[in-house]
Coordinates of C-alpha atoms in Angstrom, one line a residue:
Chain A
M247 CA 110.2 127.5 91.6
K248 CA 110.6 124.3 89.7
L249 CA 111.4 121.0 91.3
G250 CA 114.7 120.8 89.3
A251 CA 116.1 123.6 91.4
L252 CA 116.0 121.6 94.6
N253 CA 117.8 118.4 95.7
E254 CA 115.7 115.6 97.1
Q255 CA 116.4 116.4 100.7
A256 CA 115.5 120.1 100.3
L257 CA 112.3 119.1 98.5
L258 CA 111.3 116.5 101.1
K259 CA 111.9 119.1 103.8
K260 CA 109.6 121.6 102.1
L261 CA 107.0 119.0 101.7
T262 CA 107.1 117.2 105.0
G263 CA 108.7 119.6 107.3
A264 CA 105.5 120.5 109.0
W265 CA 104.4 117.0 109.7
E266 CA 103.6 116.2 113.3
T267 CA 103.0 112.7 114.6
G268 CA 101.3 111.1 117.6
S269 CA 102.9 109.2 120.5
D270 CA 102.8 105.8 118.6
V271 CA 105.3 107.1 116.1
L272 CA 108.9 106.7 117.4
T273 CA 110.4 108.1 114.1
G274 CA 108.7 109.3 111.0
V275 CA 110.2 111.1 108.0
G276 CA 114.0 111.2 108.0
D277 CA 115.1 107.7 108.9
D278 CA 115.3 104.6 106.7
C279 CA 111.9 103.5 107.8
A280 CA 109.2 104.8 110.1
V281 CA 109.1 103.2 113.4
L282 CA 105.7 102.5 115.0
R283 CA 105.0 101.3 118.6
T284 CA 102.8 98.3 119.0
P285 CA 100.9 97.4 122.2
Q286 CA 103.9 95.1 123.1
P287 CA 106.8 97.2 124.4
D288 CA 109.4 95.0 122.9
R289 CA 107.9 94.9 119.4
F290 CA 108.0 97.7 116.8
L291 CA 106.6 98.0 113.4
L292 CA 108.7 99.3 110.5
F293 CA 107.0 101.0 107.5
K294 CA 108.7 101.9 104.3
T295 CA 107.6 102.8 100.7
D296 CA 109.9 103.0 97.8
A297 CA 109.4 103.4 94.0
V298 CA 111.5 102.6 91.0
V299 CA 110.7 104.4 87.7
E300 CA 111.9 103.5 84.1
G301 CA 114.5 105.9 82.9
V302 CA 115.7 106.7 86.4
H303 CA 116.3 103.4 88.2
F304 CA 116.3 101.1 85.2
T305 CA 116.0 101.2 81.4
R306 CA 114.1 99.5 78.7
R307 CA 117.0 97.1 78.3
T308 CA 117.1 96.0 82.0
P309 CA 116.1 92.4 82.3
A310 CA 112.5 92.5 83.6
R311 CA 113.2 90.1 86.5
L312 CA 115.9 92.4 87.9
I313 CA 113.6 95.4 87.8
G314 CA 111.1 93.7 90.0
R315 CA 113.8 92.4 92.2
K316 CA 115.2 95.8 92.6
A317 CA 111.9 97.3 93.4
L318 CA 111.6 95.1 96.5
A319 CA 115.3 94.8 97.4
R320 CA 115.7 98.6 97.9
A321 CA 112.9 98.6 100.5
L322 CA 114.3 95.5 102.1
S323 CA 117.6 97.3 102.5
D324 CA 115.8 100.0 104.4
I325 CA 114.4 97.4 106.7
A326 CA 117.9 95.9 107.1
A327 CA 119.3 99.3 108.1
M328 CA 116.9 99.4 111.2
G329 CA 117.8 95.8 112.2
G330 CA 114.4 94.6 111.3
K331 CA 112.8 91.6 109.6
P332 CA 110.5 92.2 106.6
R333 CA 107.0 90.7 106.9
F334 CA 104.5 92.0 104.4
A335 CA 104.7 93.9 101.1
V336 CA 102.1 95.4 98.7
V337 CA 103.0 96.4 95.2
T338 CA 101.7 99.1 92.8
V339 CA 102.6 98.9 89.2
G340 CA 102.0 101.8 86.8
A341 CA 102.3 100.9 83.1
P342 CA 101.2 102.1 79.7
R343 CA 98.7 100.1 77.7
S344 CA 101.4 99.4 75.2
E345 CA 103.5 97.4 77.8
E346 CA 104.0 93.7 77.3
V347 CA 102.1 91.5 79.8
R348 CA 105.1 89.2 79.7
R349 CA 107.5 91.9 80.8
L350 CA 105.4 92.7 83.8
K351 CA 105.0 89.0 84.7
E352 CA 108.7 88.6 84.6
A353 CA 109.2 91.6 86.8
Y354 CA 106.7 90.2 89.4
R355 CA 108.6 86.9 89.1
G356 CA 111.8 88.6 90.2
L357 CA 110.1 90.3 93.0
E358 CA 108.4 87.0 94.1
I359 CA 111.7 85.1 94.2
L360 CA 113.3 87.7 96.4
A361 CA 110.2 87.9 98.7
R362 CA 110.2 84.2 99.2
R363 CA 113.9 84.3 100.0
W364 CA 113.3 86.8 102.8
K365 CA 110.0 85.4 104.0
T366 CA 108.1 88.4 103.0
D367 CA 104.4 87.9 102.3
L368 CA 103.1 89.7 99.2
V369 CA 99.6 90.7 100.2
G370 CA 98.3 93.2 97.8
G371 CA 98.7 94.4 94.3
E372 CA 97.3 97.2 92.3
T373 CA 97.7 98.3 88.7
V374 CA 97.3 101.8 87.3
K375 CA 97.7 103.3 83.9
A376 CA 100.8 105.5 83.5
R377 CA 103.0 106.7 80.7
D378 CA 106.2 105.5 82.4
L379 CA 106.6 102.0 83.9
F380 CA 107.0 102.2 87.7
F381 CA 106.8 99.9 90.6
S382 CA 106.0 101.2 94.1
V383 CA 106.5 98.8 97.0
A384 CA 105.3 99.4 100.5
L385 CA 106.7 97.2 103.2
I386 CA 105.9 96.3 106.8
G387 CA 108.7 94.9 108.9
E388 CA 109.3 94.4 112.5
T389 CA 111.7 94.1 115.4
K390 CA 111.0 91.7 118.2
G391 CA 113.0 91.8 121.5
H392 CA 115.0 94.7 120.5
R393 CA 114.5 98.3 119.4
P394 CA 115.1 99.4 115.8
V395 CA 118.4 101.1 115.3
L396 CA 117.9 104.8 114.2
R397 CA 120.2 107.2 112.4
S398 CA 120.0 109.7 115.2
S399 CA 121.3 107.8 118.2
A400 CA 125.1 107.7 117.6
R401 CA 127.4 109.3 120.1
A402 CA 130.7 111.2 119.7
G403 CA 133.5 108.7 119.7
D404 CA 131.6 105.9 118.1
E405 CA 133.5 104.1 115.4
L406 CA 132.2 104.1 111.8
W407 CA 132.0 100.7 110.1
V408 CA 130.7 99.7 106.6
T409 CA 129.7 96.3 105.3
G410 CA 131.0 94.9 101.8
T411 CA 132.6 97.2 99.3
L412 CA 131.7 100.7 98.0
G413 CA 131.5 102.1 94.5
A414 CA 130.5 99.0 92.5
T415 CA 127.4 100.2 90.6
Q416 CA 129.1 99.8 87.3
R417 CA 129.0 96.1 87.8
R418 CA 125.2 96.0 88.1
K419 CA 125.4 95.8 91.8
H420 CA 122.4 98.1 91.9
L421 CA 120.4 95.3 90.3
L422 CA 121.9 92.3 92.0
F423 CA 122.7 93.4 95.5
E424 CA 121.5 91.2 98.4
P425 CA 120.0 93.3 101.2
R426 CA 122.0 93.1 104.4
L427 CA 119.0 91.8 106.4
R428 CA 120.9 89.1 108.4
E429 CA 123.8 91.4 109.1
G430 CA 121.5 94.4 110.2
E431 CA 119.4 92.2 112.6
W432 CA 122.5 90.6 114.0
L433 CA 124.0 94.0 114.8
A434 CA 120.7 95.2 116.3
R435 CA 120.0 92.1 118.4
N436 CA 123.5 92.1 119.8
R437 CA 123.3 95.8 120.5
L438 CA 126.5 96.5 118.7
A439 CA 125.2 99.4 116.6
S440 CA 124.4 102.8 118.2
A441 CA 123.1 104.1 114.8
M442 CA 122.8 102.6 111.3
M443 CA 121.6 103.4 107.8
D444 CA 122.0 101.9 104.3
V445 CA 124.2 103.5 101.9
S446 CA 122.0 104.1 98.9
D447 CA 123.1 107.5 97.5
G448 CA 126.8 106.9 98.1
L449 CA 128.8 107.2 101.3
G450 CA 129.6 110.9 100.3
A451 CA 125.9 111.8 100.6
D452 CA 124.8 109.3 103.3
L453 CA 127.5 109.6 106.0
P454 CA 126.8 113.3 106.5
R455 CA 123.1 112.4 106.9
L456 CA 123.8 109.9 109.7
A457 CA 126.2 112.3 111.3
S458 CA 123.7 115.2 111.1
A459 CA 120.8 113.1 112.4
S460 CA 123.0 112.4 115.5
K461 CA 124.1 116.0 115.7
L462 CA 127.7 114.9 115.1
A463 CA 130.5 115.3 112.6
F464 CA 132.8 112.6 111.3
E465 CA 136.4 111.8 110.4
V466 CA 137.1 109.2 107.7
D467 CA 140.4 107.8 106.6
P468 CA 140.1 107.5 102.8
E469 CA 142.8 104.9 102.8
R470 CA 140.6 102.6 104.7
L471 CA 137.5 102.8 102.4
P472 CA 136.7 99.2 101.1
G473 CA 136.5 100.0 97.4
A474 CA 135.4 97.5 94.9
R475 CA 138.3 96.4 92.6
G476 CA 139.5 99.3 90.5
T477 CA 137.2 101.9 91.9
T478 CA 138.5 105.5 92.6
L479 CA 137.8 107.4 95.8
R480 CA 135.3 109.5 94.0
Q481 CA 133.4 106.5 92.8
M482 CA 133.4 105.1 96.4
L483 CA 131.9 108.2 97.7
Q484 CA 129.6 109.1 94.8
D485 CA 128.5 106.2 92.8
G486 CA 125.5 105.5 95.0
E487 CA 123.4 102.4 95.0
D488 CA 125.9 100.4 97.2
Y489 CA 123.2 99.2 99.6
E490 CA 125.7 98.5 102.2
L491 CA 125.2 99.2 105.9
L492 CA 126.9 102.2 107.5
I493 CA 127.2 101.5 111.2
A494 CA 128.1 103.5 114.2
V495 CA 129.7 101.2 116.9
P496 CA 130.5 102.3 120.4
P497 CA 134.2 102.0 120.9
G498 CA 133.8 99.5 123.8
K499 CA 132.0 97.2 121.4
A500 CA 134.2 97.3 118.4
D501 CA 136.3 94.4 119.6
V502 CA 133.2 92.2 120.1
L503 CA 132.0 93.1 116.6
R504 CA 135.4 92.2 115.1
R505 CA 135.7 88.8 116.9
R506 CA 132.1 87.6 116.6
W507 CA 131.2 88.8 113.1
P508 CA 129.7 85.6 111.6
F509 CA 129.1 86.6 108.0
S510 CA 131.0 86.1 104.9
C511 CA 130.7 89.7 103.8
K512 CA 133.5 91.8 105.1
I513 CA 133.0 94.7 107.6
T514 CA 135.5 97.6 107.7
R515 CA 136.2 100.3 110.2
I516 CA 136.5 103.6 108.1
G517 CA 136.6 106.3 110.8
K518 CA 134.7 107.7 113.7
L519 CA 132.1 110.3 114.7
V520 CA 133.2 113.3 116.5
K521 CA 131.6 116.4 118.0
Q522 CA 130.5 119.0 115.5
A523 CA 132.8 121.6 116.8
A524 CA 135.7 119.2 116.3
Q525 CA 135.3 118.6 112.7
K526 CA 135.7 122.0 111.3
R527 CA 139.5 121.7 112.0
D528 CA 139.9 118.8 109.5
H529 CA 137.7 119.3 106.6
A530 CA 140.2 119.5 103.8
L531 CA 140.0 115.8 102.9
W532 CA 136.5 116.2 101.7
R533 CA 136.8 119.2 99.7
G534 CA 135.8 118.8 96.1
Y535 CA 132.9 116.5 97.0
D536 CA 130.2 119.1 97.1
H537 CA 127.4 117.1 98.5
F538 CA 129.7 115.9 101.2
S539 CA 130.1 119.3 102.7
Q540 CA 128.5 119.6 106.1
R541 CA 126.3 122.3 107.4
Chain B
M207 CA 100.1 90.4 74.5
K208 CA 99.9 94.1 75.4
L209 CA 98.4 95.3 78.7
G210 CA 95.7 97.2 76.8
A211 CA 94.2 93.8 75.9
L212 CA 93.4 92.9 79.5
N213 CA 91.1 94.6 82.1
E214 CA 92.6 95.3 85.5
Q215 CA 91.1 92.3 87.1
A216 CA 92.4 89.9 84.5
L217 CA 95.8 91.5 84.6
L218 CA 96.1 91.3 88.4
K219 CA 95.1 87.8 88.3
K220 CA 98.0 87.1 85.9
L221 CA 100.5 89.0 88.0
T222 CA 99.4 87.9 91.5
G223 CA 97.5 84.6 90.9
A224 CA 100.3 82.4 92.2
W225 CA 101.0 84.4 95.4
E226 CA 100.9 82.3 98.5
T227 CA 100.9 83.8 102.0
G228 CA 101.7 82.6 105.5
S229 CA 99.3 82.1 108.5
D230 CA 99.5 85.7 109.6
V231 CA 97.7 86.8 106.5
L232 CA 93.9 86.5 106.9
T233 CA 93.3 88.0 103.4
G234 CA 95.8 89.1 100.7
V235 CA 95.1 90.2 97.2
G236 CA 91.4 90.4 96.3
D237 CA 89.8 92.5 99.1
D238 CA 89.8 96.2 99.8
C239 CA 92.8 95.8 102.0
A240 CA 95.1 93.1 103.2
V241 CA 94.2 91.8 106.7
L242 CA 97.1 90.8 108.9
R243 CA 96.9 89.1 112.4
T244 CA 98.8 90.6 115.3
P245 CA 99.9 88.8 118.5
Q246 CA 96.5 90.0 120.1
P247 CA 93.7 87.9 118.8
D248 CA 91.2 90.8 118.7
R249 CA 93.4 93.3 116.8
F250 CA 94.0 93.1 113.1
L251 CA 96.2 95.3 110.9
L252 CA 94.9 96.6 107.5
F253 CA 97.4 97.3 104.7
K254 CA 96.6 99.1 101.5
T255 CA 98.4 100.9 98.7
D256 CA 96.9 103.2 96.1
A257 CA 98.2 105.4 93.4
V258 CA 96.7 108.4 91.5
V259 CA 98.3 109.4 88.2
E260 CA 98.0 112.6 86.1
G261 CA 95.9 112.1 83.1
V262 CA 94.1 109.1 84.7
H263 CA 92.8 110.2 88.1
F264 CA 93.3 114.0 87.7
T265 CA 94.3 116.5 85.1
R266 CA 96.7 119.5 84.9
R267 CA 93.7 121.6 85.8
T268 CA 92.6 119.8 88.9
P269 CA 93.2 122.1 92.0
A270 CA 96.4 120.7 93.6
R271 CA 94.9 120.4 97.1
L272 CA 92.3 118.1 95.7
I273 CA 94.8 115.9 94.0
G274 CA 96.6 115.3 97.3
R275 CA 93.3 114.9 99.1
K276 CA 92.1 112.2 96.6
A277 CA 95.3 110.3 96.8
L278 CA 94.8 109.7 100.5
A279 CA 90.9 109.6 100.4
R280 CA 90.8 106.6 98.2
A281 CA 93.0 104.5 100.5
L282 CA 90.9 105.7 103.5
S283 CA 87.8 104.4 101.7
D284 CA 89.4 101.0 101.5
I285 CA 90.0 101.0 105.2
A286 CA 86.5 102.1 105.7
A287 CA 85.2 99.2 103.7
M288 CA 86.8 96.8 106.1
G289 CA 85.4 98.5 109.2
G290 CA 88.8 99.8 110.2
K291 CA 90.5 102.9 111.6
P292 CA 93.4 104.4 109.6
R293 CA 96.6 104.8 111.6
F294 CA 99.7 105.5 109.5
A295 CA 100.4 106.6 105.9
V296 CA 103.5 107.0 103.8
V297 CA 103.5 108.9 100.6
T298 CA 105.6 108.6 97.5
V299 CA 105.4 111.4 94.8
G300 CA 106.8 111.0 91.4
A301 CA 107.2 114.2 89.5
P302 CA 109.2 115.7 86.6
R303 CA 111.9 118.3 87.2
S304 CA 109.7 120.9 85.5
E305 CA 106.9 120.6 88.1
E306 CA 106.2 123.6 90.2
V307 CA 107.3 123.1 93.9
R308 CA 104.1 125.2 94.8
R309 CA 101.8 122.7 93.2
L310 CA 103.4 119.8 95.1
K311 CA 103.2 121.7 98.4
E312 CA 99.6 122.4 97.8
A313 CA 98.9 118.7 97.0
Y314 CA 100.6 117.8 100.2
R315 CA 98.5 120.4 102.1
G316 CA 95.4 118.8 100.8
L317 CA 96.6 115.4 101.9
E318 CA 97.7 116.7 105.4
I319 CA 94.3 118.3 106.1
L320 CA 92.5 115.1 105.3
A321 CA 95.1 113.1 107.3
R322 CA 94.6 115.3 110.4
R323 CA 90.8 115.0 110.0
W324 CA 91.0 111.2 110.2
K325 CA 93.8 111.0 112.8
T326 CA 96.2 109.4 110.4
D327 CA 99.9 110.0 111.1
L328 CA 102.0 110.8 108.0
V329 CA 105.2 109.0 108.8
G330 CA 107.2 108.8 105.6
G331 CA 107.7 110.5 102.4
E332 CA 109.8 109.9 99.3
T333 CA 110.2 111.8 96.0
V334 CA 111.3 110.2 92.7
K335 CA 111.8 111.7 89.2
A336 CA 109.0 110.6 86.7
R337 CA 107.6 112.0 83.5
D338 CA 104.0 112.0 84.9
L339 CA 103.0 113.3 88.2
F340 CA 101.8 110.6 90.5
F341 CA 101.1 110.0 94.2
S342 CA 101.3 106.7 95.8
V343 CA 100.0 106.3 99.3
A344 CA 100.5 103.3 101.5
L345 CA 98.3 103.0 104.6
I346 CA 98.2 101.0 107.7
G347 CA 94.9 100.7 109.5
E348 CA 93.5 98.5 112.3
T349 CA 90.5 97.0 113.9
K350 CA 90.4 96.5 117.7
G351 CA 87.8 94.4 119.4
H352 CA 86.2 93.2 116.1
R353 CA 87.3 91.4 113.0
P354 CA 87.6 93.4 109.6
V355 CA 84.6 92.8 107.4
L356 CA 85.7 90.9 104.2
R357 CA 84.0 90.8 100.8
S358 CA 83.9 87.0 100.9
S359 CA 81.8 86.4 104.0
A360 CA 78.2 87.1 102.8
R361 CA 75.6 84.5 102.9
A362 CA 72.6 83.7 100.6
G363 CA 69.7 85.7 101.7
D364 CA 71.6 88.7 103.0
E365 CA 70.2 92.0 102.1
L366 CA 72.3 94.4 100.0
W367 CA 72.5 98.0 101.2
V368 CA 74.4 101.0 100.0
T369 CA 75.3 104.3 101.7
G370 CA 74.8 107.7 100.1
T371 CA 74.0 108.2 96.4
L372 CA 75.4 106.7 93.3
G373 CA 76.5 108.1 89.9
A374 CA 77.7 111.5 90.9
T375 CA 81.2 111.7 89.5
Q376 CA 80.2 114.5 87.2
R377 CA 79.8 116.7 90.2
R378 CA 83.4 116.3 91.4
K379 CA 82.4 113.9 93.9
H380 CA 85.5 111.8 93.0
L381 CA 87.6 114.8 94.4
L382 CA 85.5 115.8 97.3
F383 CA 84.1 112.6 98.7
E384 CA 84.3 111.9 102.4
P385 CA 85.5 108.4 103.1
R386 CA 82.8 106.5 105.0
L387 CA 85.1 105.6 107.9
R388 CA 82.6 106.3 110.7
E389 CA 79.8 104.4 109.0
G390 CA 82.1 101.4 108.1
E391 CA 83.5 101.1 111.7
W392 CA 80.0 101.4 113.2
L393 CA 78.7 98.7 110.9
A394 CA 81.7 96.3 111.8
R395 CA 81.7 97.0 115.5
N396 CA 77.9 96.3 115.7
R397 CA 78.3 93.2 113.5
L398 CA 75.7 94.4 111.2
A399 CA 77.7 93.6 108.0
S400 CA 78.4 90.1 106.8
A401 CA 80.4 91.5 103.9
M402 CA 81.4 95.0 102.8
M403 CA 83.4 96.7 100.1
D404 CA 83.6 100.3 98.8
V405 CA 82.0 101.2 95.4
S406 CA 85.0 102.7 93.5
D407 CA 84.5 101.3 90.0
G408 CA 80.7 101.7 90.0
L409 CA 78.1 99.4 91.4
G410 CA 77.9 97.6 88.0
A411 CA 81.5 96.4 88.4
D412 CA 81.8 96.2 92.2
L413 CA 78.6 94.3 93.2
P414 CA 79.5 91.3 91.0
R415 CA 83.0 91.3 92.7
L416 CA 81.4 91.1 96.2
A417 CA 79.0 88.5 95.2
S418 CA 81.6 86.4 93.5
A419 CA 84.0 86.7 96.4
S420 CA 81.2 85.2 98.5
K421 CA 80.3 82.6 95.9
L422 CA 76.8 84.1 95.5
A423 CA 74.7 85.9 92.9
F424 CA 72.5 89.0 93.4
E425 CA 69.2 90.5 92.6
V426 CA 68.9 94.3 92.6
D427 CA 65.8 96.4 92.1
P428 CA 66.8 99.2 89.8
E429 CA 64.0 101.3 91.1
R430 CA 65.5 101.4 94.5
L431 CA 69.1 102.5 93.5
P432 CA 69.8 105.8 95.3
G433 CA 70.7 107.9 92.3
A434 CA 72.2 111.4 92.7
R435 CA 69.8 114.0 91.4
G436 CA 69.4 113.7 87.6
T437 CA 71.5 110.5 87.1
T438 CA 70.4 107.8 84.8
L439 CA 70.5 104.0 85.7
R440 CA 73.5 103.6 83.5
Q441 CA 75.3 106.5 85.4
M442 CA 74.5 104.9 88.7
L443 CA 75.9 101.6 87.6
Q444 CA 78.9 102.7 85.5
D445 CA 80.2 106.2 86.6
G446 CA 82.5 104.8 89.2
E447 CA 84.3 106.8 91.9
D448 CA 81.3 106.8 94.1
Y449 CA 83.3 105.7 97.2
E450 CA 80.2 104.6 99.0
L451 CA 79.9 101.4 101.0
L452 CA 78.1 98.3 99.6
I453 CA 77.0 96.2 102.5
A454 CA 75.7 92.7 102.9
V455 CA 73.3 92.7 105.9
P456 CA 71.9 89.4 107.5
P457 CA 68.2 89.6 107.1
G458 CA 67.7 89.3 110.9
K459 CA 69.8 92.4 111.4
A460 CA 68.3 94.7 108.8
D461 CA 65.7 96.0 111.3
V462 CA 68.4 97.0 113.8
L463 CA 70.4 98.7 111.1
R464 CA 67.4 100.7 110.0
R465 CA 66.5 101.8 113.5
R466 CA 69.9 102.6 114.9
W467 CA 71.7 104.1 111.9
P468 CA 73.2 107.2 113.5
F469 CA 74.5 109.1 110.5
S470 CA 73.3 111.8 108.4
C471 CA 74.2 110.0 105.2
K472 CA 71.4 107.9 104.0
I473 CA 71.5 104.1 103.7
T474 CA 69.3 102.2 101.2
R475 CA 68.3 98.6 100.7
I476 CA 68.8 97.9 97.0
G477 CA 68.4 94.1 96.8
K478 CA 69.7 90.8 98.1
L479 CA 72.3 88.1 97.6
V480 CA 71.1 84.7 96.3
K481 CA 72.6 81.4 95.5
Q482 CA 74.4 81.3 92.3
A483 CA 72.1 78.7 90.7
A484 CA 69.2 81.0 91.5
Q485 CA 70.3 84.0 89.6
K486 CA 70.4 82.7 86.1
R487 CA 66.6 82.8 86.0
D488 CA 66.5 86.6 86.4
H489 CA 69.4 88.1 84.5
A490 CA 67.6 90.2 82.0
L491 CA 67.7 93.4 84.0
W492 CA 71.4 93.6 83.8
R493 CA 71.8 92.9 80.1
G494 CA 73.5 95.7 78.3
Y495 CA 75.8 96.3 81.1
D496 CA 78.7 94.2 79.9
H497 CA 81.0 94.4 82.8
F498 CA 78.0 93.5 84.9
S499 CA 77.7 90.1 83.5
Q500 CA 78.5 87.2 85.9
R501 CA 80.5 84.2 85.4

């Protein structure tokens, strides 16, 4: 069987399904980051790797600074989704011999500026020959004083909220987005999120993942979805690369969230999580969005 | 300027030369791993990323298990070179849609077997589309109770030792080597190494790096080099991919090292480190090995 016959989730399951981990691993494959215990009970390490490849995540014409920026920003977004702070990053670049040194330097510059903004120390670099240009970033983050917020810890009845707007990739948001690190950490520190993830493949793909990790189903009111100006419902669900936070909020805490939310980016209630048995009754809304269908 | 005009060291310097790091970073770019402080003064984190690319580090004909094995073993060797223990790894695989799922599964199997052998938890995986097959491994290791051994802490007069044999890449050592984790940790724990690194680009390239990181020069007796059977001096210096440890040993400790060395792999004294001014007198031996020349 060729790779092309599988989607990424199915492939990952085939490749990593048998992995077992020791007691220092709170969460491994399947969440935004791996979560690792430390000797201090209130401190956790977050560990994430992410790669961007020419022709997939950017093109020859993408400004080089934005390529480097994106390589780091994607991994930062995953740290945000756990409510963590980024700490240390290492960068591998693969490039052909014909690549311009200036283009690589520009890409690194974009990465450095974002790293400085988010107080992330760049502590290692490696270069390898490759036919396609790629950047692979590995990131260590941490939470101190609170536990990371997983995908799997939502409960039936929790409200679903989302930051910012959805479906805006056409406006280069995928290159220019600001990872929701402050928002994610605030939500985690104030224990307002029972589960959280970042929306990187589109709400239509990611919401079912959060629900399924928590063994729940969902109900969403499409009228409430915070679309970027001029986006259709389909774009909001399927564009991908929103890099917003999808948050499960216990119903008793929604009022606090609404009143105390201190950030300029908006946050919108879009629906709720329900028991899996409950959902089958009301599935019609999501028909037509194939990868939205639930098991 | 094209990348092809620079060697990897010069390129890395251009890309990462301006990086500055905070006080929690003991060593960043330029050693085998980054070394990070933790809240416990006798515990350090090691952080490393490494990629292998088809056509560079392996071919279409390399058995898939050995590809995955190598991807992890190279990073493990860097942990060994600091005297650390590996703890957690995440794996990114880039592959074209035409790649066989079975080949990837086999590669992961090779990686898993080595991870289990060295008690390394695989905690994250990601797949991306790419024209060339590549594996990028990021690894977190640690030292407890002793400091990691850097490249930069040797002193003039320290003896130079090397584990195992050199120049054996032609016998698939580059695919089958066992990372010197036990040896490296033993050396660090017993404070027998003042500086250490792994020989991955050949002694001819790596010894000058260790010497230069310690602001020293070196004298090596070519007669003493532990060549694999049938290898020439040039092969011992330039083959690369030995994945042995190169160790600086304070002269007062060499006797302890010799008497107490508990491993089946051999360890050989090959020379010593000297002040930089001293070396210029005796450079003739290394002439002809271009990348061996010292600044």
